[in-house]
PDB file of N, CA and C in Angstrom:
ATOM      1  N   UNK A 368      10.681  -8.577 -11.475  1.00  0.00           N
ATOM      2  CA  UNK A 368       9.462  -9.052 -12.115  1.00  0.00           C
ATOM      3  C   UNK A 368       8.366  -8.001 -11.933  1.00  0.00           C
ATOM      4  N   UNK A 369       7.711  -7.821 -13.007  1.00  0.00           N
ATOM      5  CA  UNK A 369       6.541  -6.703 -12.496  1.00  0.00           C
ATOM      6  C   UNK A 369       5.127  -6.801 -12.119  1.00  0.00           C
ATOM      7  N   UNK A 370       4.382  -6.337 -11.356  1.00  0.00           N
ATOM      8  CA  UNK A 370       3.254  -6.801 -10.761  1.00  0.00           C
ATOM      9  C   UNK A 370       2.622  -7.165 -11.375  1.00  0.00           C
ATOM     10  N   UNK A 371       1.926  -7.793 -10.743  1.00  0.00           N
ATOM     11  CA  UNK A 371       0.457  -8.908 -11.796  1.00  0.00           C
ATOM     12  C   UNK A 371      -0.383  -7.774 -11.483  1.00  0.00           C
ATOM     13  N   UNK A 372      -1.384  -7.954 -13.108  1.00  0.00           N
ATOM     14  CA  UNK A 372      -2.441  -7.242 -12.941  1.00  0.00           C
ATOM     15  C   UNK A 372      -3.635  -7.923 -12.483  1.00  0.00           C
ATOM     16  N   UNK A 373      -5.087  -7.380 -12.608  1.00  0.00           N
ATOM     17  CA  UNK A 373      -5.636  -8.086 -11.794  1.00  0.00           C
ATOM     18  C   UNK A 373      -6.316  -8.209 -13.167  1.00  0.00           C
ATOM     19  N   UNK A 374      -7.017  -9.257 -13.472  1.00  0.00           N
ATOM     20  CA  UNK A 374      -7.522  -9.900 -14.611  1.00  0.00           C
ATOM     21  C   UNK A 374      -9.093  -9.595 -14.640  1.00  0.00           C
ATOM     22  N   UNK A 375      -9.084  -8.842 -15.469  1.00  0.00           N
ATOM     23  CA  UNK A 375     -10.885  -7.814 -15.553  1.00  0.00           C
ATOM     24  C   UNK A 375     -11.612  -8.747 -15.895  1.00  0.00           C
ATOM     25  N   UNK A 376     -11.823  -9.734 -16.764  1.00  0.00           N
ATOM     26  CA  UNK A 376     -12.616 -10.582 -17.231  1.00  0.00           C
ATOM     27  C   UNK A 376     -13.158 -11.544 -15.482  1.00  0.00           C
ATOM     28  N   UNK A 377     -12.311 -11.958 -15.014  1.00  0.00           N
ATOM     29  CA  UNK A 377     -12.417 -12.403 -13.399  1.00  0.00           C
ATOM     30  C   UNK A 377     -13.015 -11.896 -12.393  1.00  0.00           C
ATOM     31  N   UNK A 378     -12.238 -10.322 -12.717  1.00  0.00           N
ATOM     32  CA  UNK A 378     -12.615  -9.645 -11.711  1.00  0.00           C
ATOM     33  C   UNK A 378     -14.649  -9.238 -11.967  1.00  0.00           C
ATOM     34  N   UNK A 379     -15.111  -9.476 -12.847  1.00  0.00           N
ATOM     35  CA  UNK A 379     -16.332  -9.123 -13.496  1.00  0.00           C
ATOM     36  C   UNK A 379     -17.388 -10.269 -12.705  1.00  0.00           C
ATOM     37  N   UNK A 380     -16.701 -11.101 -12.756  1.00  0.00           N
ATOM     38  CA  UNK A 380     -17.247 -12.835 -12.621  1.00  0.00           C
ATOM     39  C   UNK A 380     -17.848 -12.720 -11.245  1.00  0.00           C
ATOM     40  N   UNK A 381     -16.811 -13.027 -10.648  1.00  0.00           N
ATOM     41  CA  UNK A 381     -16.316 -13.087  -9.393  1.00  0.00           C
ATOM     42  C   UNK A 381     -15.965 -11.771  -8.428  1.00  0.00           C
ATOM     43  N   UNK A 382     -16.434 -12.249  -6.856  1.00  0.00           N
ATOM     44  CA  UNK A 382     -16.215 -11.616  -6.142  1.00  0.00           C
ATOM     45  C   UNK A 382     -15.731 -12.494  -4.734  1.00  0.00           C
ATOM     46  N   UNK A 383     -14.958 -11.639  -4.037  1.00  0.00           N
ATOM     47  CA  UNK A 383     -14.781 -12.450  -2.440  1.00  0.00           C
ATOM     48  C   UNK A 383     -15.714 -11.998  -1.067  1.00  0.00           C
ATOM     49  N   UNK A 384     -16.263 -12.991  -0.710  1.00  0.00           N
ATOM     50  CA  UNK A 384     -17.226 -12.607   0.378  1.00  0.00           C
ATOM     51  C   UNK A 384     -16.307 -12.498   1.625  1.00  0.00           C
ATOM     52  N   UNK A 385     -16.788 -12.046   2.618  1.00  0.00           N
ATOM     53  CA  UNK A 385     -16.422 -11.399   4.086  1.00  0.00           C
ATOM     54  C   UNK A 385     -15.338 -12.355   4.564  1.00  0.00           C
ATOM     55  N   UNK A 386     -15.406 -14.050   4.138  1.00  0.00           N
ATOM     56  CA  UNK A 386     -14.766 -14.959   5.103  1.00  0.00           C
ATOM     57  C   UNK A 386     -14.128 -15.518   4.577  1.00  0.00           C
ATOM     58  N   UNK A 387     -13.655 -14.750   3.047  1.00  0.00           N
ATOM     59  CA  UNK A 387     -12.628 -15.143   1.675  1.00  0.00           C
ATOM     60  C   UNK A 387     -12.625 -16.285   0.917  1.00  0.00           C
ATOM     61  N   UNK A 388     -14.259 -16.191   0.693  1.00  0.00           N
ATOM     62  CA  UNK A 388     -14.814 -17.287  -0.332  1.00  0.00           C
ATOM     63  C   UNK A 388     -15.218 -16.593  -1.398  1.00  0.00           C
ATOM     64  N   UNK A 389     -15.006 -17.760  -2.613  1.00  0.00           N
ATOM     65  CA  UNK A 389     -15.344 -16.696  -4.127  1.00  0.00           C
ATOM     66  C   UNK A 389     -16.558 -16.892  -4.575  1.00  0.00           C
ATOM     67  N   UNK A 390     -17.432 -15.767  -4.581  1.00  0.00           N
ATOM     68  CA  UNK A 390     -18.990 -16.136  -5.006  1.00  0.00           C
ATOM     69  C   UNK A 390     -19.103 -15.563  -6.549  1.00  0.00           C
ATOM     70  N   UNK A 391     -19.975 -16.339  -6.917  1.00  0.00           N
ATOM     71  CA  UNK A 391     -19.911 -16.093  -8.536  1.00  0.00           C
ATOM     72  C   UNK A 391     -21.559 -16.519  -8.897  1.00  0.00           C
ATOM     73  N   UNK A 392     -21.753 -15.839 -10.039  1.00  0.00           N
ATOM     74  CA  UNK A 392     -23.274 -15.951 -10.931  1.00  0.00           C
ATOM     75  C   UNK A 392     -23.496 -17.097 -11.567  1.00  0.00           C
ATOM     76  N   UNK A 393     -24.857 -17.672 -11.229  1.00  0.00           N
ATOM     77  CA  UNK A 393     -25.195 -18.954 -12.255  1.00  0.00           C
ATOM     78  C   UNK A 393     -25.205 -18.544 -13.739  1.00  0.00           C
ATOM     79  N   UNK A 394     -24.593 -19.329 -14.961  1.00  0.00           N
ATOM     80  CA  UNK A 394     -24.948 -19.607 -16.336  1.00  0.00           C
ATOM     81  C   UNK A 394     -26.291 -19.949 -16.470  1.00  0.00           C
ATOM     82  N   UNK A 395     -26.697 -20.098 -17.815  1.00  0.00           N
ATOM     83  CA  UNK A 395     -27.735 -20.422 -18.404  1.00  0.00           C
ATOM     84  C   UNK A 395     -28.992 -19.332 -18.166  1.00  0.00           C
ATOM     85  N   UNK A 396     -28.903 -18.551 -17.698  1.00  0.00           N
ATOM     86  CA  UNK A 396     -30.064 -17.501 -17.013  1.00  0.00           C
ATOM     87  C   UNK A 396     -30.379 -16.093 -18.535  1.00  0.00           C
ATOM     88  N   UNK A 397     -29.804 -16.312 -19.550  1.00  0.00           N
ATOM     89  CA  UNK A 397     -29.638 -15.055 -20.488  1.00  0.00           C
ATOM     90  C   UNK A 397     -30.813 -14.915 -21.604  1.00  0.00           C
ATOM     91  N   UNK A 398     -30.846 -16.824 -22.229  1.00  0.00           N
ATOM     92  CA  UNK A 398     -31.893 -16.215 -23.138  1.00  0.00           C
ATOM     93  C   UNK A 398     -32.398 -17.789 -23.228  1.00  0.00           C
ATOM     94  N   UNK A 399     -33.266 -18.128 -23.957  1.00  0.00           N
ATOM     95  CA  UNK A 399     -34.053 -19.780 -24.043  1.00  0.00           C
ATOM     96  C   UNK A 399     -34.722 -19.474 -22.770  1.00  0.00           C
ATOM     97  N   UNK A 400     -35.628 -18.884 -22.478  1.00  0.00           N
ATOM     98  CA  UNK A 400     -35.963 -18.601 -20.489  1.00  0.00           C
ATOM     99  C   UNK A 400     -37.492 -19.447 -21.171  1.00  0.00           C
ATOM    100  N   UNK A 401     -37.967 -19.681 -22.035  1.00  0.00           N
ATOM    101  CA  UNK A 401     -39.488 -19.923 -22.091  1.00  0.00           C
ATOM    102  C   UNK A 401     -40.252 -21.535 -21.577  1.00  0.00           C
ATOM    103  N   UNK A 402     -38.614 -22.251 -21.865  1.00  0.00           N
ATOM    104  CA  UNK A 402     -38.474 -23.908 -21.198  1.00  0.00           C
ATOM    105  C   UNK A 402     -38.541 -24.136 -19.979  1.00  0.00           C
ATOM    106  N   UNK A 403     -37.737 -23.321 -19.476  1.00  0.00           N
ATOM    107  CA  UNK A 403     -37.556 -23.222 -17.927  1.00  0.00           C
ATOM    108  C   UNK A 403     -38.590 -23.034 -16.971  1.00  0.00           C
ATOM    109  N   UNK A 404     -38.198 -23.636 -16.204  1.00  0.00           N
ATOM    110  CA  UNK A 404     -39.560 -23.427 -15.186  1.00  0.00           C
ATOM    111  C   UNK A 404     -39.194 -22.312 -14.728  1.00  0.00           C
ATOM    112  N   UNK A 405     -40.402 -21.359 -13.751  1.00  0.00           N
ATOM    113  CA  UNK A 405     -40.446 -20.379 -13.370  1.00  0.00           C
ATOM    114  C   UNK A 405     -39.438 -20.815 -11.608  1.00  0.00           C
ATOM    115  N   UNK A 406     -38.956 -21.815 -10.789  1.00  0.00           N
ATOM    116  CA  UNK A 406     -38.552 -22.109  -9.894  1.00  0.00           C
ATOM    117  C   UNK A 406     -37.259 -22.034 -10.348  1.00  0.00           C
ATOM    118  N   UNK A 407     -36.635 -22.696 -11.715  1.00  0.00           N
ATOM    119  CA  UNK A 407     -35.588 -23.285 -11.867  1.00  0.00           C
ATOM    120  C   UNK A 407     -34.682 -21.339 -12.554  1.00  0.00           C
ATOM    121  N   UNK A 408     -35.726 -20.912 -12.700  1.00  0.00           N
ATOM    122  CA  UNK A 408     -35.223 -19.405 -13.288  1.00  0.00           C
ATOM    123  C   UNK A 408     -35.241 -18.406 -11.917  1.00  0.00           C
ATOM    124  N   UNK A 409     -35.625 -18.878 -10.777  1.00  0.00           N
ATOM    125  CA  UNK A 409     -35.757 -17.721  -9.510  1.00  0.00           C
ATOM    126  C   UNK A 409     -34.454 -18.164  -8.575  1.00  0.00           C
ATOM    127  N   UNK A 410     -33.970 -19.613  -9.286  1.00  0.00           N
ATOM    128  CA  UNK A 410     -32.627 -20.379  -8.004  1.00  0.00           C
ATOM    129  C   UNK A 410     -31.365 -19.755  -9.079  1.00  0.00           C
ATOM    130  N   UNK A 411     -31.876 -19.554 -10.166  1.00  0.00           N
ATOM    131  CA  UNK A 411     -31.082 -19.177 -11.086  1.00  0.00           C
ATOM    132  C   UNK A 411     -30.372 -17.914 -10.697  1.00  0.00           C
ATOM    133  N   UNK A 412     -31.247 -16.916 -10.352  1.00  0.00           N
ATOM    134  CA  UNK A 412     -30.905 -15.370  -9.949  1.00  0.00           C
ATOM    135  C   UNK A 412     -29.714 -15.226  -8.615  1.00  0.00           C
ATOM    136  N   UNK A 413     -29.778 -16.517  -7.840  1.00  0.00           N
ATOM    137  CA  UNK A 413     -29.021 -16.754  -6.437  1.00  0.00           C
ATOM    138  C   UNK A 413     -27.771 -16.793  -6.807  1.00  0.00           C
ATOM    139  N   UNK A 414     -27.010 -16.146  -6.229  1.00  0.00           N
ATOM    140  CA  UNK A 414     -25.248 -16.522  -6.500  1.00  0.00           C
ATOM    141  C   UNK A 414     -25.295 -17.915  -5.280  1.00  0.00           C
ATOM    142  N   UNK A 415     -23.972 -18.530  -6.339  1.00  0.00           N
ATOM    143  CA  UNK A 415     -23.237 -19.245  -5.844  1.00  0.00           C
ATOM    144  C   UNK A 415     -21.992 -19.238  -5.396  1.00  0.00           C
ATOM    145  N   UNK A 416     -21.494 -20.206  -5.101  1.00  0.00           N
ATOM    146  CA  UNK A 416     -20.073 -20.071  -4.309  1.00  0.00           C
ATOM    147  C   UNK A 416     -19.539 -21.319  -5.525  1.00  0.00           C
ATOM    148  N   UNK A 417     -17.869 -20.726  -5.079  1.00  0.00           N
ATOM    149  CA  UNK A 417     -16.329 -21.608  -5.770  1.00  0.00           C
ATOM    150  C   UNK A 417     -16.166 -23.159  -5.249  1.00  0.00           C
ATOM    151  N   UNK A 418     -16.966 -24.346  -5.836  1.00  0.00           N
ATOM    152  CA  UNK A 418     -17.082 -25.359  -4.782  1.00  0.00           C
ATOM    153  C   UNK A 418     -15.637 -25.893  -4.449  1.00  0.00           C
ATOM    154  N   UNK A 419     -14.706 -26.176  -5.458  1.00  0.00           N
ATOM    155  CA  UNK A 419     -13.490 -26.881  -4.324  1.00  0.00           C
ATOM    156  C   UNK A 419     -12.559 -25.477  -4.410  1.00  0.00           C
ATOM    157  N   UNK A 420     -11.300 -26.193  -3.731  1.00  0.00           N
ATOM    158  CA  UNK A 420     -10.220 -25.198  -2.895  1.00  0.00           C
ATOM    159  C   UNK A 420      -9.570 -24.914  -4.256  1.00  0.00           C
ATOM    160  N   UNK A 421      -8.838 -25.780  -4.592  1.00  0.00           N
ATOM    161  CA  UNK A 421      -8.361 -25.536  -6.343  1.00  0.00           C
ATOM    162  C   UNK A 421      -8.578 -24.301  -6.801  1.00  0.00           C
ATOM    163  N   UNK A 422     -10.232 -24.300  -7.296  1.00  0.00           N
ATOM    164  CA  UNK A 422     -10.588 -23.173  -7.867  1.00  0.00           C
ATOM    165  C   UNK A 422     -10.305 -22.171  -7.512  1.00  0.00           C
ATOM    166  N   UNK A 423     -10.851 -21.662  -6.063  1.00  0.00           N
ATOM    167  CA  UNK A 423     -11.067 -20.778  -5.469  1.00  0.00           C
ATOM    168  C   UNK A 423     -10.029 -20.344  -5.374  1.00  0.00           C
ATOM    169  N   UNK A 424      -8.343 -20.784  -5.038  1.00  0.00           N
ATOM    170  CA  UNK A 424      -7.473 -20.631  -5.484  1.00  0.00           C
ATOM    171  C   UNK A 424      -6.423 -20.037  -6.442  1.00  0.00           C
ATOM    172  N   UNK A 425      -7.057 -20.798  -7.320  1.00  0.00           N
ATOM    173  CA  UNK A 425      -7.110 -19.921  -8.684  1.00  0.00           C
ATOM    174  C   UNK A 425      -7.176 -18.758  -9.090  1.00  0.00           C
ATOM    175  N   UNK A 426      -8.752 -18.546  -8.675  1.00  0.00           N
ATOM    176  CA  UNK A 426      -9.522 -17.326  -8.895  1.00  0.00           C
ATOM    177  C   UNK A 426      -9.078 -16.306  -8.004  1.00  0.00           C
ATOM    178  N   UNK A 427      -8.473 -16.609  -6.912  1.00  0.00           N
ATOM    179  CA  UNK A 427      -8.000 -15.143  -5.992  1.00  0.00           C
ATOM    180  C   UNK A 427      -7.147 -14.829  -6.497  1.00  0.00           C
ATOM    181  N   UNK A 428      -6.495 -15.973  -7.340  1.00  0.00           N
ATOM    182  CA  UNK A 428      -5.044 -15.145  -8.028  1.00  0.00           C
ATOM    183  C   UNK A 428      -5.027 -14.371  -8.896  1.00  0.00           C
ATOM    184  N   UNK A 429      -6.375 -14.658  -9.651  1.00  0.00           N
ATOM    185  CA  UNK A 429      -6.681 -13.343 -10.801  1.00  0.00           C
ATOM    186  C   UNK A 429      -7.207 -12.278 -10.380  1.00  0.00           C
ATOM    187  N   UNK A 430      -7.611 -12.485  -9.280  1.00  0.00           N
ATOM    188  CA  UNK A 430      -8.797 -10.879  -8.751  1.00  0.00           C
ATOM    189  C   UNK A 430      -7.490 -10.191  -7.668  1.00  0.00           C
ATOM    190  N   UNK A 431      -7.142 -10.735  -7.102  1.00  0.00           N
ATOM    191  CA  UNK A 431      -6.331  -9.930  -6.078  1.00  0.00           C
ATOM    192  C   UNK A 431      -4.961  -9.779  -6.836  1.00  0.00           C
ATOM    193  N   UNK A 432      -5.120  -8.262  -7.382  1.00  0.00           N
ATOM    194  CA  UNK A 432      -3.831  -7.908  -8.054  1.00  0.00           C
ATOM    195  C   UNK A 432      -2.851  -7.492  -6.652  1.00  0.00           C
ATOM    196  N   UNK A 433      -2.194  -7.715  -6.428  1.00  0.00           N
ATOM    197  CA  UNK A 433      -0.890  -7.484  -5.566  1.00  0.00           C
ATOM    198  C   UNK A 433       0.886  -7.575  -6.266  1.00  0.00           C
TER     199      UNK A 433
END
């Protein structure tokens, strides 16, 4: 069988932090910004994390080509 590649679209997204959790960028932050409050657009800029195991799961399988 031949190696998996590592999936660029994922790998773009997503990243793994120090203690092998997947942190990833909030949506909605690109364009319509004039509605938004100026608070709800500064929590916006904060990465987040992969909330259940499932996912996170998932997602290592596309980023960690091995």
């Amino acid at each position: 069988m031949p190696k998996m590649k590592t999936h660029k679209g994922a790998a773009k997204r997503f990243k793994l932090t120090g203690t092998g959790k997947v942190k990833r960028y909030k949506a909605f932050k690109s364009h319509i910004l004039t509605k938004k409050s100026s608070k709800r657009k500064r929590n916006l800029r904060r990465a987040g994390l992969i909330a259940t195991n499932g996912e996170q799961k998932r997602i290592k399988r596309l980023i960690q080509a091995a």
